[in-house]
Coordinates of C-alpha atoms in Angstrom, one line a residue:
M1 CA -7.6 -26.8 22.4
T2 CA -9.2 -24.3 19.5
T3 CA -12.8 -23.4 20.0
Y4 CA -14.8 -23.2 17.2
P5 CA -18.4 -21.9 17.0
F6 CA -19.6 -25.3 15.3
Q7 CA -19.0 -29.0 16.3
F8 CA -15.8 -29.8 14.5
D9 CA -15.2 -33.1 12.9
P10 CA -11.6 -33.5 12.1
G11 CA -12.0 -36.1 9.4
Q12 CA -14.0 -33.7 7.2
P13 CA -12.6 -30.6 5.2
F14 CA -12.6 -27.4 7.7
V15 CA -13.7 -24.9 5.5
E16 CA -16.7 -27.0 4.2
Q17 CA -17.8 -27.2 7.8
A18 CA -17.2 -23.5 8.5
S19 CA -19.3 -22.5 5.4
D20 CA -22.1 -24.9 6.7
W21 CA -22.1 -23.1 9.9
I22 CA -22.0 -19.8 8.1
A23 CA -25.0 -20.7 6.1
D24 CA -26.9 -21.5 9.4
V25 CA -25.9 -18.0 10.8
F26 CA -27.4 -16.2 8.0
Y27 CA -30.5 -18.6 7.3
D28 CA -31.3 -19.3 10.9
I29 CA -29.2 -17.7 13.7
L30 CA -29.2 -14.0 12.8
P31 CA -32.7 -13.8 11.5
E32 CA -34.0 -15.1 14.8
A33 CA -32.1 -12.1 16.4
G34 CA -34.1 -9.7 14.2
F35 CA -31.9 -9.8 11.2
E36 CA -33.4 -10.1 7.8
T37 CA -32.1 -12.9 5.6
R38 CA -30.0 -11.4 2.6
D39 CA -29.7 -13.4 -0.6
E40 CA -26.6 -11.2 -1.3
Q41 CA -24.8 -12.7 2.0
I42 CA -25.7 -16.1 1.3
Y43 CA -24.2 -15.9 -2.3
M44 CA -20.9 -14.2 -1.1
A45 CA -20.4 -16.7 1.7
F46 CA -20.4 -19.5 -0.8
Q47 CA -17.9 -17.4 -3.1
L48 CA -15.5 -16.8 -0.3
E49 CA -15.8 -20.6 0.7
K50 CA -13.8 -21.2 -2.7
A51 CA -11.3 -18.6 -2.0
F52 CA -10.5 -19.8 1.6
S53 CA -10.6 -23.6 0.6
G54 CA -8.4 -22.8 -2.4
K55 CA -6.0 -20.0 -0.6
Q56 CA -6.8 -17.8 -3.6
T57 CA -7.2 -14.3 -4.0
I58 CA -10.8 -12.8 -4.8
F59 CA -12.5 -9.4 -5.5
A60 CA -15.7 -9.4 -3.7
E61 CA -17.6 -6.5 -5.2
A62 CA -20.8 -6.2 -3.0
G63 CA -22.9 -2.9 -2.9
V64 CA -24.2 -1.2 0.1
G65 CA -26.2 -3.1 2.4
T66 CA -25.3 -6.6 1.3
G67 CA -23.7 -7.2 4.5
K68 CA -20.4 -8.0 3.0
T69 CA -18.6 -7.2 6.2
L70 CA -20.0 -10.0 8.4
V71 CA -19.4 -12.5 5.8
Y72 CA -15.7 -12.0 5.5
L73 CA -15.3 -11.6 9.4
L74 CA -16.8 -15.0 9.7
Y75 CA -14.6 -16.8 7.4
A76 CA -11.5 -14.8 8.8
V77 CA -12.2 -15.6 12.5
T78 CA -12.9 -19.0 12.0
Y79 CA -10.1 -19.8 9.6
A80 CA -7.8 -17.9 12.3
R81 CA -8.9 -20.5 14.9
Y82 CA -8.1 -23.4 12.3
T83 CA -4.6 -22.5 11.2
G84 CA -3.7 -20.8 14.8
R85 CA -2.6 -17.6 13.2
P86 CA -4.6 -14.3 13.3
A87 CA -6.4 -12.7 10.1
V88 CA -5.5 -9.2 9.3
I89 CA -8.2 -6.9 8.2
A90 CA -6.6 -3.9 6.4
C91 CA -8.8 -1.1 6.0
A92 CA -8.0 2.3 3.6
D93 CA -7.8 4.4 6.7
E94 CA -8.0 5.0 10.5
S95 CA -11.5 6.4 10.4
L96 CA -12.7 2.9 8.5
I97 CA -10.8 1.1 11.2
E98 CA -13.0 3.0 13.8
Q99 CA -16.1 2.2 11.7
L100 CA -15.4 -1.5 12.1
V101 CA -14.5 -1.8 15.8
K102 CA -16.9 0.6 17.3
P103 CA -18.9 -0.6 19.9
E104 CA -22.2 -1.0 17.8
G105 CA -20.0 -2.0 14.8
D106 CA -19.9 -5.6 12.9
I107 CA -17.7 -7.4 15.3
A108 CA -19.6 -6.3 18.4
K109 CA -22.6 -7.6 16.3
L110 CA -21.0 -10.8 15.9
A111 CA -20.0 -11.1 19.2
R112 CA -23.3 -10.1 20.6
H113 CA -25.6 -12.2 18.5
L114 CA -23.4 -15.3 18.2
D115 CA -22.5 -15.6 21.7
L116 CA -18.8 -15.4 20.1
R117 CA -15.8 -13.9 21.8
V118 CA -13.6 -12.2 19.0
D119 CA -10.3 -11.3 20.1
A120 CA -9.8 -8.1 17.8
R121 CA -6.8 -6.1 18.4
L122 CA -5.9 -2.9 16.4
S123 CA -2.5 -2.2 14.7
K124 CA -2.3 1.5 14.1
S125 CA -0.1 3.1 11.9
M126 CA 3.0 4.6 13.3
D127 CA 1.7 8.1 12.8
Q128 CA -1.2 7.4 15.2
Y129 CA 1.4 7.5 18.4
V130 CA 2.9 10.1 20.3
C131 CA 6.9 10.3 19.5
L132 CA 8.4 10.8 23.1
N133 CA 11.4 12.6 21.7
K134 CA 9.1 14.9 19.4
L135 CA 6.9 15.4 22.6
D136 CA 10.1 16.7 24.6
L137 CA 10.9 19.2 22.1
A138 CA 7.5 20.5 21.8
V139 CA 7.4 20.9 25.8
A140 CA 10.9 22.7 25.8
D141 CA 9.7 25.0 23.2
E142 CA 9.4 28.5 25.2
D143 CA 8.4 30.5 22.1
D144 CA 5.2 28.0 21.1
D145 CA 1.8 29.2 22.6
S146 CA 1.0 25.5 22.6
A147 CA 3.8 24.4 25.0
S148 CA 1.3 24.6 27.9
L149 CA -0.7 22.1 25.9
Y150 CA 2.0 19.8 25.5
R151 CA 3.1 20.1 29.1
A152 CA -0.1 18.8 30.4
L153 CA -0.2 16.3 27.9
Y154 CA 3.2 15.1 29.1
A155 CA 2.3 15.3 32.8
N156 CA -0.6 12.8 32.3
L157 CA 1.4 10.2 30.2
P158 CA 1.9 6.9 32.4
E159 CA 4.1 6.9 35.3
F160 CA 6.3 4.2 33.8
V161 CA 7.3 6.8 30.9
H162 CA 9.1 9.3 33.5
K163 CA 10.8 6.8 35.8
P164 CA 11.8 3.2 35.8
A165 CA 9.2 0.8 36.3
A166 CA 8.7 -3.2 36.2
L167 CA 7.7 -4.6 32.6
Q168 CA 4.4 -5.9 34.0
S169 CA 3.2 -2.5 35.0
F170 CA 3.4 -1.3 31.1
Y171 CA 0.3 -1.1 29.1
P172 CA -0.7 0.6 25.7
Y173 CA -1.0 4.4 25.6
G174 CA -0.3 7.6 23.2
D175 CA -3.0 6.7 20.6
R176 CA -4.1 9.3 18.6
K177 CA -7.7 8.7 19.7
D178 CA -6.5 9.5 23.6
Y179 CA -6.5 12.9 22.3
P180 CA -9.4 13.8 20.3
E181 CA -9.5 17.3 21.1
L182 CA -6.2 17.9 19.3
A183 CA -6.6 19.5 15.9
D184 CA -4.3 17.7 13.3
D185 CA -1.8 20.5 12.9
E186 CA -1.2 20.3 17.0
W187 CA -0.9 16.4 16.7
S188 CA 1.4 16.4 13.9
R189 CA 3.9 18.4 16.3
I190 CA 4.1 15.2 18.6
A191 CA 3.2 12.4 16.4
W192 CA 5.9 9.9 15.0
D193 CA 7.0 10.6 11.4
V194 CA 9.0 9.0 9.0
F195 CA 12.2 10.7 10.1
Q196 CA 12.6 9.4 13.5
D197 CA 14.9 6.8 13.8
C198 CA 13.4 4.5 16.3
L199 CA 15.7 1.7 16.4
I200 CA 18.3 3.8 18.3
C201 CA 15.9 5.6 20.3
P202 CA 16.7 5.5 24.1
Q203 CA 12.9 5.7 24.8
R204 CA 12.0 3.1 22.3
H205 CA 11.1 0.4 25.3
R206 CA 8.8 3.0 27.0
C207 CA 7.1 4.3 23.8
G208 CA 3.4 3.7 23.2
Q209 CA 3.9 2.8 19.6
T210 CA 6.6 -0.1 20.8
I211 CA 3.9 -1.3 23.6
S212 CA 0.9 -1.4 21.5
R213 CA 3.1 -3.6 19.1
D214 CA 3.6 -6.2 21.9
Y215 CA -0.3 -6.0 22.3
Y216 CA -1.8 -6.4 19.1
R217 CA 0.9 -9.3 18.2
K218 CA -0.9 -11.5 20.8
A219 CA -4.2 -11.6 19.0
T220 CA -5.7 -14.8 18.4
D221 CA -8.8 -14.0 15.8
L222 CA -8.1 -10.5 14.3
I223 CA -5.6 -7.8 13.8
I224 CA -7.0 -4.7 12.4
C225 CA -4.9 -2.2 10.5
S226 CA -4.8 0.3 7.7
H227 CA -3.6 -0.3 4.1
D228 CA -0.5 1.8 4.6
F229 CA 0.4 -0.1 7.9
Y230 CA 0.1 -3.5 6.0
M231 CA 2.2 -2.3 3.1
E232 CA 4.8 -0.8 5.4
H233 CA 5.1 -4.6 6.9
V234 CA 5.5 -5.9 3.6
W235 CA 8.0 -3.6 2.4
T236 CA 10.1 -3.7 5.6
Y237 CA 9.8 -7.6 6.5
E238 CA 13.3 -8.4 5.4
A239 CA 14.8 -5.3 6.6
R240 CA 13.7 -5.9 10.0
K241 CA 14.6 -9.3 10.3
R242 CA 18.0 -8.4 8.9
E243 CA 18.2 -5.9 11.7
G244 CA 17.2 -8.5 14.6
Q245 CA 13.7 -6.8 14.8
L246 CA 10.2 -8.5 14.6
P247 CA 8.2 -7.6 11.4
L248 CA 5.4 -5.1 12.1
L249 CA 2.7 -8.1 11.6
P250 CA 3.1 -11.4 12.8
E251 CA 2.6 -14.3 10.7
H252 CA -1.3 -14.4 9.7
S253 CA -3.7 -16.9 8.1
S254 CA -5.5 -14.6 5.6
V255 CA -5.9 -10.9 4.8
V256 CA -9.0 -8.8 3.8
F257 CA -8.3 -5.6 2.1
D258 CA -11.4 -3.5 3.0
E259 CA -12.1 -0.8 0.1
G260 CA -9.5 -2.8 -1.7
H261 CA -9.7 -0.4 -4.8
L262 CA -7.3 1.9 -2.9
L263 CA -4.6 -0.7 -2.3
E264 CA -2.5 0.4 -5.0
T265 CA -2.0 4.1 -3.6
A266 CA -1.1 2.6 -0.1
T267 CA 1.5 0.4 -1.7
Q268 CA 2.9 3.3 -3.5
N269 CA 2.9 5.2 -0.3
A270 CA 4.7 2.5 1.5
L271 CA 7.4 2.1 -0.9
T272 CA 8.0 5.9 -1.0
Y273 CA 11.4 6.9 0.1
K274 CA 11.8 10.4 1.9
L275 CA 15.5 11.8 2.2
K276 CA 16.5 14.9 3.9
H277 CA 20.5 16.2 4.2
H278 CA 20.1 16.7 8.1
L279 CA 18.9 13.2 8.6
F280 CA 21.7 11.5 6.3
E281 CA 24.2 13.5 8.3
S282 CA 23.1 12.3 11.7
I283 CA 22.9 8.6 10.2
V284 CA 26.6 8.7 8.9
T285 CA 28.2 10.7 11.7
R286 CA 27.2 8.0 13.9
L287 CA 30.3 6.0 12.3
L288 CA 32.8 8.9 13.8
E289 CA 32.0 8.1 17.3
G290 CA 34.3 5.2 17.3
E291 CA 38.0 4.6 16.8
I292 CA 37.7 4.1 13.1
R293 CA 40.3 4.0 10.4
E294 CA 41.0 7.4 8.6
S295 CA 39.7 6.5 5.3
L296 CA 36.5 5.7 6.4
A297 CA 36.4 9.0 8.4
L298 CA 37.4 10.6 5.1
A299 CA 34.4 8.8 3.1
V300 CA 32.0 10.1 5.8
E301 CA 33.1 13.6 5.5
A302 CA 33.2 13.5 1.7
S303 CA 29.6 12.1 1.8
I304 CA 28.2 14.9 4.1
E305 CA 29.6 17.6 1.7
Q306 CA 28.1 15.9 -1.2
S307 CA 24.6 15.5 0.4
E308 CA 24.4 19.1 1.2
R309 CA 25.9 20.2 -2.2
L310 CA 23.2 17.9 -4.0
F311 CA 20.2 19.4 -2.0
E312 CA 21.4 22.9 -2.8
L313 CA 21.4 21.7 -6.6
L314 CA 18.0 20.0 -6.1
S315 CA 16.6 23.3 -4.7
A316 CA 18.1 25.2 -7.6
S317 CA 16.9 22.5 -10.0
S318 CA 13.0 22.8 -9.1
R319 CA 10.1 24.9 -9.8
I320 CA 7.2 25.6 -7.6
V321 CA 4.0 23.9 -8.7
P322 CA 1.2 26.3 -8.5
G323 CA -1.6 25.1 -6.2
S324 CA 0.6 22.4 -4.2
D325 CA 3.0 22.5 -1.5
R326 CA 5.6 20.6 -3.7
R327 CA 8.4 21.5 -6.0
E328 CA 9.1 19.8 -9.4
I329 CA 12.6 18.5 -10.3
I330 CA 13.8 19.6 -13.5
L331 CA 16.7 16.8 -14.2
N332 CA 19.8 18.2 -15.8
D333 CA 23.4 17.0 -16.3
Q334 CA 24.7 18.6 -13.3
L335 CA 22.1 17.2 -11.1
A336 CA 22.3 13.7 -12.7
Q337 CA 26.2 13.6 -12.1
A338 CA 25.8 14.9 -8.7
I339 CA 23.3 12.0 -7.7
F340 CA 25.8 9.7 -9.2
H341 CA 28.7 11.0 -7.2
F342 CA 26.6 10.9 -4.1
R343 CA 26.0 7.3 -4.9
Q344 CA 29.5 6.4 -5.4
L345 CA 30.4 8.0 -1.8
I346 CA 27.9 5.9 -0.3
G347 CA 29.3 2.8 -2.0
D348 CA 32.6 3.8 -0.6
I349 CA 31.3 4.2 2.9
E350 CA 29.7 0.4 2.5
E351 CA 33.2 -0.7 1.1
E352 CA 34.9 0.6 4.1
L353 CA 32.6 -0.9 6.7
V354 CA 33.4 -4.3 5.3
F355 CA 36.8 -3.8 6.6
E356 CA 35.9 -1.8 9.7
S357 CA 33.3 -4.5 10.9
G358 CA 36.5 -7.0 11.0
L359 CA 38.1 -4.6 13.6
F360 CA 35.1 -4.6 15.9
S361 CA 35.5 -0.8 16.6
L362 CA 32.1 -0.1 16.0
D363 CA 29.1 -1.3 17.8
D364 CA 27.5 -4.1 15.7
Y365 CA 24.1 -3.0 16.4
Q366 CA 24.7 0.4 15.3
L367 CA 26.7 -0.7 12.6
K368 CA 23.7 -2.8 11.0
I369 CA 21.3 0.1 11.1
V370 CA 23.7 2.3 9.2
E371 CA 24.0 -0.1 6.8
E372 CA 20.4 -0.5 6.4
H373 CA 20.2 3.3 6.1
L374 CA 22.9 3.4 3.3
E375 CA 21.5 0.6 1.5
M376 CA 17.9 2.2 1.5
I377 CA 19.3 5.6 0.4
G378 CA 21.6 4.2 -2.3
H379 CA 18.7 2.3 -3.8
A380 CA 16.5 5.2 -3.9
L381 CA 19.1 7.4 -5.7
S382 CA 19.5 4.6 -8.1
L383 CA 16.0 5.0 -9.3
F384 CA 17.1 8.4 -10.9
A385 CA 18.7 6.3 -13.4
Q386 CA 15.1 4.9 -14.4
P387 CA 13.5 8.4 -14.5
Q388 CA 10.3 6.9 -16.4
Q389 CA 9.9 4.4 -13.6
V390 CA 9.5 6.8 -10.9
I391 CA 7.7 10.1 -9.4
T392 CA 10.2 12.4 -7.8
W393 CA 9.4 15.8 -6.3
L394 CA 10.6 18.3 -3.3
V395 CA 8.8 19.6 -0.2
K396 CA 10.1 22.5 1.8
D397 CA 9.6 22.9 5.2
H398 CA 11.4 24.4 8.5
E399 CA 14.0 21.7 8.5
G400 CA 14.7 22.4 5.0
M401 CA 14.0 20.3 1.6
T402 CA 12.9 16.8 1.7
L403 CA 13.3 14.6 -1.5
V404 CA 10.5 12.4 -2.3
I405 CA 10.8 9.2 -4.5
M406 CA 8.0 7.0 -5.4
P407 CA 7.6 4.2 -7.9
K408 CA 5.2 4.4 -10.4
K409 CA 4.5 0.9 -10.6
V410 CA 4.1 -1.6 -7.5
K411 CA 2.9 -4.9 -9.0
E412 CA 6.3 -6.4 -8.8
V413 CA 6.7 -5.9 -5.1
L414 CA 2.7 -6.8 -4.4
R415 CA 3.2 -10.2 -6.6
E416 CA 6.3 -11.4 -5.2
R417 CA 5.3 -10.5 -1.2
V418 CA 1.7 -10.5 -1.1
F419 CA 0.0 -12.8 -3.9
S420 CA 2.5 -15.4 -4.7
R421 CA 1.8 -16.7 -0.9
A422 CA -0.6 -19.6 -0.5
M423 CA -3.1 -17.5 1.4
P424 CA -6.7 -16.3 1.0
V425 CA -6.7 -12.8 0.0
V426 CA -10.1 -11.1 -0.2
F427 CA -10.6 -7.5 -2.0
S428 CA -13.9 -6.1 -0.8
S429 CA -15.6 -2.9 -2.1
A430 CA -18.6 -1.6 -3.8
T431 CA -16.3 -0.5 -6.7
L432 CA -13.8 -2.8 -7.9
S433 CA -14.7 -3.5 -11.4
V434 CA -14.7 -1.3 -14.6
N435 CA -17.5 -1.8 -17.0
G436 CA -18.0 -5.3 -15.2
S437 CA -14.4 -6.4 -15.7
F438 CA -11.7 -6.8 -12.9
D439 CA -8.9 -6.8 -15.1
Y440 CA -7.9 -3.2 -14.5
I441 CA -7.5 -3.3 -10.9
A442 CA -5.8 -6.8 -11.2
Q443 CA -3.2 -5.6 -13.6
G444 CA -2.4 -2.6 -11.6
L445 CA -1.6 -4.7 -8.4
G446 CA 0.1 -7.8 -10.4
I447 CA -2.5 -10.4 -9.8
E448 CA -2.4 -13.0 -12.5
N449 CA -5.1 -15.6 -11.1
F450 CA -8.0 -14.6 -9.0
L451 CA -11.6 -15.3 -8.4
S452 CA -14.5 -12.7 -8.5
F453 CA -17.7 -11.9 -8.2
S454 CA -20.4 -8.7 -8.1
V455 CA -23.4 -8.3 -6.1
A456 CA -25.7 -5.1 -6.5
S457 CA -27.2 -3.1 -3.5
P458 CA -30.7 -4.1 -2.4
Y459 CA -31.5 -0.7 -1.8
R460 CA -33.9 1.2 -4.4
Y461 CA -31.8 4.3 -4.6
A462 CA -34.2 5.9 -7.2
E463 CA -37.0 5.8 -4.7
K464 CA -34.8 6.6 -1.6
M465 CA -32.8 9.2 -3.0
Q466 CA -33.2 12.6 -4.5
L467 CA -30.4 13.6 -6.8
D468 CA -30.0 17.3 -7.6
I469 CA -27.3 18.4 -9.9
H470 CA -26.1 21.8 -10.2
P471 CA -23.5 23.5 -12.8
Q472 CA -20.5 25.1 -11.4
Q473 CA -21.2 28.7 -10.1
S474 CA -18.9 31.2 -8.4
D475 CA -17.6 30.4 -5.1
Q476 CA -20.0 32.8 -3.5
S477 CA -22.9 31.9 -5.3
K478 CA -22.2 28.5 -4.5
L479 CA -21.9 29.1 -0.8
E480 CA -25.1 31.0 -0.9
K481 CA -26.7 27.9 -2.3
V482 CA -25.2 25.7 0.3
L483 CA -26.3 27.9 3.1
E484 CA -29.9 28.0 1.8
L485 CA -29.8 24.1 1.5
M486 CA -28.5 24.1 5.1
S487 CA -31.2 26.0 6.5
A488 CA -33.9 23.8 4.8
T489 CA -32.4 20.7 5.8
D490 CA -33.8 19.5 9.3
G491 CA -31.8 16.2 9.7
G492 CA -28.0 15.9 9.6
L493 CA -26.0 17.2 6.7
L494 CA -22.8 16.0 5.2
I495 CA -20.4 18.4 3.2
L496 CA -17.7 16.5 1.3
F497 CA -14.9 18.6 0.1
P498 CA -12.2 17.5 -2.7
S499 CA -9.5 19.5 -0.6
F500 CA -8.8 20.9 2.7
E501 CA -8.2 24.1 0.8
E502 CA -11.7 24.2 0.0
L503 CA -13.1 23.3 3.4
K504 CA -10.8 26.1 5.1
W505 CA -12.2 28.5 2.7
F506 CA -15.7 27.4 3.6
R507 CA -15.1 27.6 7.2
T508 CA -13.5 31.1 7.0
E509 CA -16.8 32.1 5.1
L510 CA -19.1 30.6 7.7
E511 CA -17.5 32.4 10.5
W512 CA -19.1 35.5 9.0
R513 CA -22.4 34.3 8.9
A514 CA -23.8 34.5 12.5
E515 CA -27.4 33.3 11.4
H516 CA -25.8 29.8 10.9
H517 CA -23.7 29.4 14.0
S518 CA -27.1 27.9 15.7
R519 CA -26.0 24.7 14.3
R520 CA -23.2 22.7 15.5
Y521 CA -20.2 22.3 12.7
F522 CA -17.6 19.4 12.7
F523 CA -14.5 20.3 10.6
E524 CA -12.2 17.4 9.7
G525 CA -8.8 18.6 10.9
S526 CA -10.4 20.1 14.1
G527 CA -10.2 17.0 15.9
E528 CA -9.2 13.4 16.0
I529 CA -11.5 11.9 13.1
S530 CA -13.6 9.0 15.0
H531 CA -14.3 11.8 17.8
L532 CA -15.7 14.1 15.2
I533 CA -17.9 11.5 13.3
S534 CA -19.2 10.2 16.8
G535 CA -20.4 13.7 17.8
F536 CA -21.9 14.1 14.4
Q537 CA -23.8 10.9 14.7
R538 CA -25.3 12.0 18.2
D539 CA -26.4 15.4 17.1
H540 CA -29.0 14.8 14.4
H541 CA -28.9 18.4 13.4
S542 CA -25.3 19.0 13.1
V543 CA -23.1 19.4 10.0
L544 CA -20.2 17.3 9.2
C545 CA -17.5 19.0 6.9
A546 CA -14.7 16.3 5.7
V547 CA -12.1 15.5 3.0
T548 CA -11.5 11.9 3.6
L549 CA -14.7 10.6 4.3
W550 CA -15.9 9.7 0.6
E551 CA -15.6 6.1 1.8
G552 CA -16.3 4.1 4.7
L553 CA -18.6 6.7 6.8
D554 CA -21.5 4.4 8.0
I555 CA -24.0 6.4 9.6
P556 CA -27.6 5.3 9.1
G557 CA -30.8 7.2 10.1
P558 CA -31.7 10.5 10.9
S559 CA -28.1 11.7 12.0
L560 CA -27.5 11.8 8.1
S561 CA -30.0 13.0 5.7
H562 CA -28.5 15.1 3.0
V563 CA -25.2 14.9 1.4
I564 CA -23.7 17.9 -0.4
I565 CA -20.7 17.3 -2.8
W566 CA -19.2 20.8 -2.9
S567 CA -17.4 20.2 -6.1
L568 CA -16.5 17.2 -8.3
P569 CA -13.9 15.1 -6.9
F570 CA -11.2 15.0 -9.7
P571 CA -7.5 13.9 -9.0
P572 CA -5.7 16.4 -6.8
N573 CA -3.0 18.2 -8.6
D574 CA -0.3 16.1 -7.0
A575 CA 2.9 14.2 -8.6
V576 CA 1.4 10.8 -8.7
F577 CA -1.6 12.1 -10.9
T578 CA 0.6 14.4 -12.8
A579 CA 2.9 11.4 -13.8
R580 CA -0.3 9.2 -14.6
R581 CA -1.6 12.1 -16.9
N582 CA 1.8 12.3 -18.7
D583 CA 1.7 8.8 -19.3
A584 CA -1.6 8.5 -20.5
A585 CA -2.8 9.0 -24.4
A586 CA -6.0 10.5 -23.1
P587 CA -5.4 11.8 -19.7
F588 CA -9.0 13.0 -19.1
E589 CA -10.8 9.7 -20.0
E590 CA -8.1 7.4 -18.8
V591 CA -7.2 9.1 -15.4
D592 CA -9.2 12.1 -14.3
L593 CA -12.9 10.9 -15.6
P594 CA -12.6 7.5 -13.8
Y595 CA -11.1 8.4 -10.5
M596 CA -13.9 11.2 -10.3
L597 CA -16.5 8.8 -11.0
L598 CA -15.2 6.2 -8.8
R599 CA -14.7 9.0 -5.9
L600 CA -18.2 10.4 -6.6
K601 CA -20.0 7.1 -6.3
Q602 CA -18.5 6.5 -3.0
G603 CA -19.5 9.9 -1.7
I604 CA -23.1 9.4 -2.8
G605 CA -23.2 6.0 -1.2
R606 CA -22.7 7.7 2.3
L607 CA -26.5 8.8 2.3
I608 CA -28.4 5.3 2.1
R609 CA -27.2 3.2 4.8
S610 CA -29.9 1.2 5.5
S611 CA -33.4 0.1 4.0
E612 CA -35.2 2.8 6.1
D613 CA -33.0 5.5 5.1
S614 CA -33.8 8.1 2.6
G615 CA -32.7 11.8 1.7
T616 CA -31.0 14.2 -0.9
V617 CA -27.6 14.2 -2.4
T618 CA -26.7 17.8 -3.9
I619 CA -23.9 17.7 -6.6
F620 CA -21.9 21.1 -7.6
G621 CA -19.7 20.8 -10.7
G622 CA -18.2 22.6 -13.7
A623 CA -17.9 19.5 -15.8
F624 CA -21.7 19.0 -16.5
K625 CA -21.9 21.3 -19.6
E626 CA -18.9 19.8 -21.2
T627 CA -19.2 16.3 -21.2
D628 CA -21.9 13.5 -20.4
I629 CA -21.1 13.3 -17.1
R630 CA -24.5 14.1 -15.8
E631 CA -26.0 11.2 -17.4
Q632 CA -23.2 8.8 -15.8
I633 CA -23.9 10.1 -12.3
R634 CA -27.7 9.7 -13.0
Q635 CA -26.9 5.8 -13.5
F636 CA -25.7 5.2 -10.2
L637 CA -29.2 5.3 -9.2

């Protein structure tokens, strides 16, 4: 029998009863436990009642301090118990997930103060787990100075990884959080990546990622994942079913997109195709292992030759983009013909496989996997026929060239596979509307019918926050000013950088300043992100230098009393924003400025996280002299 936190009357609508109980929580139960009654929470609760009762999509724009997380958690948990299916809470990234599930986080608060046992399980992105195959390679690399580090990690893996064991003895392992001291570049050597073919991996049954998937699927209340992972679930849902695999996530009752304004970018990432020549070759050569017909063997060999030629042409038909690690592809007739010919050869293989499957010369499971890969590659290459609909670029690494193909617009996929379902969908963020309208985000995501509301933050920013704005200076002059501010700041200090390149430069310069070494510094990339945040929060005089923590970082109290914006966070010089600028009539006003203001507002919001907080935000930026950005920023207060 389902356990509800209130007396349930089956003769009355469930959501109305849940809403009455949630009102009691905010009016009576939490205030008795020392929480203040917030009108914003009550208002939001009644708005979410409409979305859950009507199974509709709602944009819930609520400022810092409104307690929006507690509201959507209560609805998600009670509705999950009513439907018998867990709710999914999708966060913008892994650091936001950790903020939600940490021991003093909102889920723990609900469980403690409401005497409510919440079954919440993490569903982390695949790149947050050790890949046993990549670990084997790292351990065996005699020329790598880090090999001893990986050998120690390998030796400490669970015993069942190294030798046969009963299934009952398996348990989740290999999570990025289990290795907090590894820098990001060290972790990337052994972490799963998109070029791993897990379906045929001989170690998949002992893989930490596989075992964790079995664990979180059994959640009864909440499954917490990232936006990227949720969209990967949506994008691979049908393909995994065709392959006889379970979808990444189980059927769920509702979904909440925390920091929902970032969902479009996550969807683009999930729908991105990445192709390598050596990966294609490894896929199709599996077909040569059986006793196949000569015509199929010839088609496979021809496709491999054409793949190699295509990637040579791609390299020759591209140019380096300054300030980035990508190469821009210059499409010409020769390259277009090579792509078309490669697609034809893939089609030839697919036709040959129809005949071959009737002869049973190939393993049926292997055949399905190859067919799925070929279909995906063929579809990805077909997008070149619609250059106005896609963004393409090349990335070069030690394994050669990677061709990246990303769709510009994702709303068709979202409309069909997410928003057409009869299911409550909640977008939660402090920044969802543009000039009071939600049409911009709704149109970009393909949402035609929705509910919406806005609730301002109850905090008096103008009284609690000092805002100092400095025109752009030379890097050295700015460095001196930041070091001066650091010396004058007694509490914890957060420095937000728009890029890892700028953070790396600051870190290098700081190494030469011995007079500033008495303080403890936490640099994003030097360890697992939640480990760094925890260390910063414990040391009230430390400095946290970050690139990805403009959103979601929640550190109230003296651990954070000063936020420094190293430079205005305009969009990066990547293929996505280059394409958006090319499509815009006024690129700066339509693309760069809205992105920068939205991100800047989020960054400023890291300072005041409770009614007792106060402090300073210092912003450096070169655009202050040319535009009215200074006044727009002051309107945030």
